[in-house]
């Protein structure tokens, strides 16, 4: 009798969360626990130890995520412009009362803690875009332009901080959600074409001509007003070389070094290229099985500055080797797979778009972070989700996790 009563009480207790995606939950919690262990390893010989704050923040984030998963996510549709307004107000506050560190003004000091509003702004953008697109298809050009206008305001405020990495994440979120909302893939290529054109103009000038011509043809084939669209696309891509110089001059010196030196870090081995060189040495030293937790020479010798944040993957590669690194990649793949499945099975477009927005954010951050540690991408300051140390980023990831679990919890189930 007592055993039956206990089982019944436990079932009642878990009933509000019975439809959660438990495989996704286990993957996220496992990464967080593992991240704390690797951060601890990077601080074994350091003068400070704050690795436990990663677990503490993760615990708080998990509690928030569980609460959000019990709450109906579709209520946010009615609050989209309030969410959008608060997002932009927080980013504006950084400009006027923000704290400057590492050459950028990105944080607000609250109660002795540094809060980074640009991290939470990612979620604000996802919620707003999902609500804007949930009842309309992006296959119509005016809808796509409205979506870009919504993104432009927070993107511009983040870019002015300056926070180049987060502004790129905003772009990835927008493109991913537009694609899921049936935007013409050709339009998405045209959307990023000026950036590509600016890069080619300064690096591969002959290829720049081919790119500009290709964008003109693509615009003629996909845009409603063929000749006008082709003319505008050609004009923007032709002007992008000069515009690239203008935006280049707006970047801080350390940002320019990050972009240039990833191609040849040996040009400044003790300066801007130092991070990349040491990270590649660490990952290469791990070989197949790794040197063992706490035994990495580069990691324990402190050769990689701020390794517990943006470069945590180099510690994984050195101490756990190729096997450990691939396990991490596979867990991220599993998380992305579950997000795709949730997006497909959501009960409405809003929930589906929420999942795709979170998916776009996670995929872009993971790919860019891992790529920069092995020298395939510039150092952008983008953390590795659930693994890198950073309270604002970790809380943001758990809130995002809570939103998609809410979508899972309230999806429609077939009854027989």
CSV table of C-alpha atoms in Angstrom, one decimal, residues 18-28 69 73 180 333-359 386 400-413:
chain,number,residue,atom,x,y,z
A,18,UNK,CA,5.9,14.1,-18.6
A,19,UNK,CA,6.2,15.2,-22.2
A,20,UNK,CA,9.7,16.7,-21.9
A,21,UNK,CA,12.4,15.7,-24.3
A,22,UNK,CA,14.5,13.8,-21.7
A,23,UNK,CA,17.3,12.9,-24.1
A,24,UNK,CA,17.8,16.7,-24.8
A,25,UNK,CA,17.7,17.4,-21.1
A,26,UNK,CA,20.3,14.7,-20.3
A,27,UNK,CA,22.6,16.0,-23.0
A,28,UNK,CA,22.4,19.6,-21.8
A,69,UNK,CA,9.1,24.1,-19.4
A,73,UNK,CA,5.3,29.2,-24.4
A,180,UNK,CA,12.4,27.8,-41.9
A,333,UNK,CA,25.0,16.8,-32.9
A,334,UNK,CA,22.5,15.0,-30.7
A,335,UNK,CA,21.2,18.3,-29.2
A,336,UNK,CA,20.8,19.7,-32.7
A,337,UNK,CA,19.0,16.6,-33.9
A,338,UNK,CA,16.5,16.8,-31.0
A,339,UNK,CA,15.9,20.5,-31.7
A,340,UNK,CA,15.1,19.7,-35.4
A,341,UNK,CA,12.7,16.9,-34.3
A,342,UNK,CA,11.0,19.3,-31.8
A,343,UNK,CA,10.7,21.9,-34.5
A,344,UNK,CA,9.0,19.4,-36.8
A,345,UNK,CA,6.6,18.1,-34.2
A,346,UNK,CA,5.7,21.4,-32.5
A,347,UNK,CA,1.9,22.1,-32.3
A,348,UNK,CA,2.2,25.5,-34.0
A,349,UNK,CA,4.5,27.7,-36.2
A,350,UNK,CA,5.5,29.8,-33.2
A,351,UNK,CA,6.9,26.8,-31.3
A,352,UNK,CA,8.6,25.5,-34.4
A,353,UNK,CA,10.3,28.8,-35.1
A,354,UNK,CA,11.4,29.0,-31.4
A,355,UNK,CA,13.2,25.7,-31.8
A,356,UNK,CA,14.8,26.7,-35.1
A,357,UNK,CA,16.0,30.0,-33.6
A,358,UNK,CA,17.6,28.2,-30.7
A,359,UNK,CA,19.0,25.6,-33.1
A,386,UNK,CA,27.2,25.0,-21.8
A,400,UNK,CA,16.6,28.8,-24.4
A,401,UNK,CA,16.6,25.1,-23.3
A,402,UNK,CA,13.6,25.8,-21.1
A,403,UNK,CA,11.7,27.4,-24.1
A,404,UNK,CA,12.2,24.4,-26.4
A,405,UNK,CA,11.3,22.0,-23.6
A,406,UNK,CA,8.1,24.0,-23.2
A,407,UNK,CA,7.4,23.4,-26.9
A,408,UNK,CA,8.1,19.7,-26.3
A,409,UNK,CA,5.9,19.6,-23.2
A,410,UNK,CA,2.9,21.1,-25.0
A,411,UNK,CA,3.2,19.5,-28.4
A,412,UNK,CA,0.2,17.5,-29.6
A,413,UNK,CA,0.2,13.8,-29.0
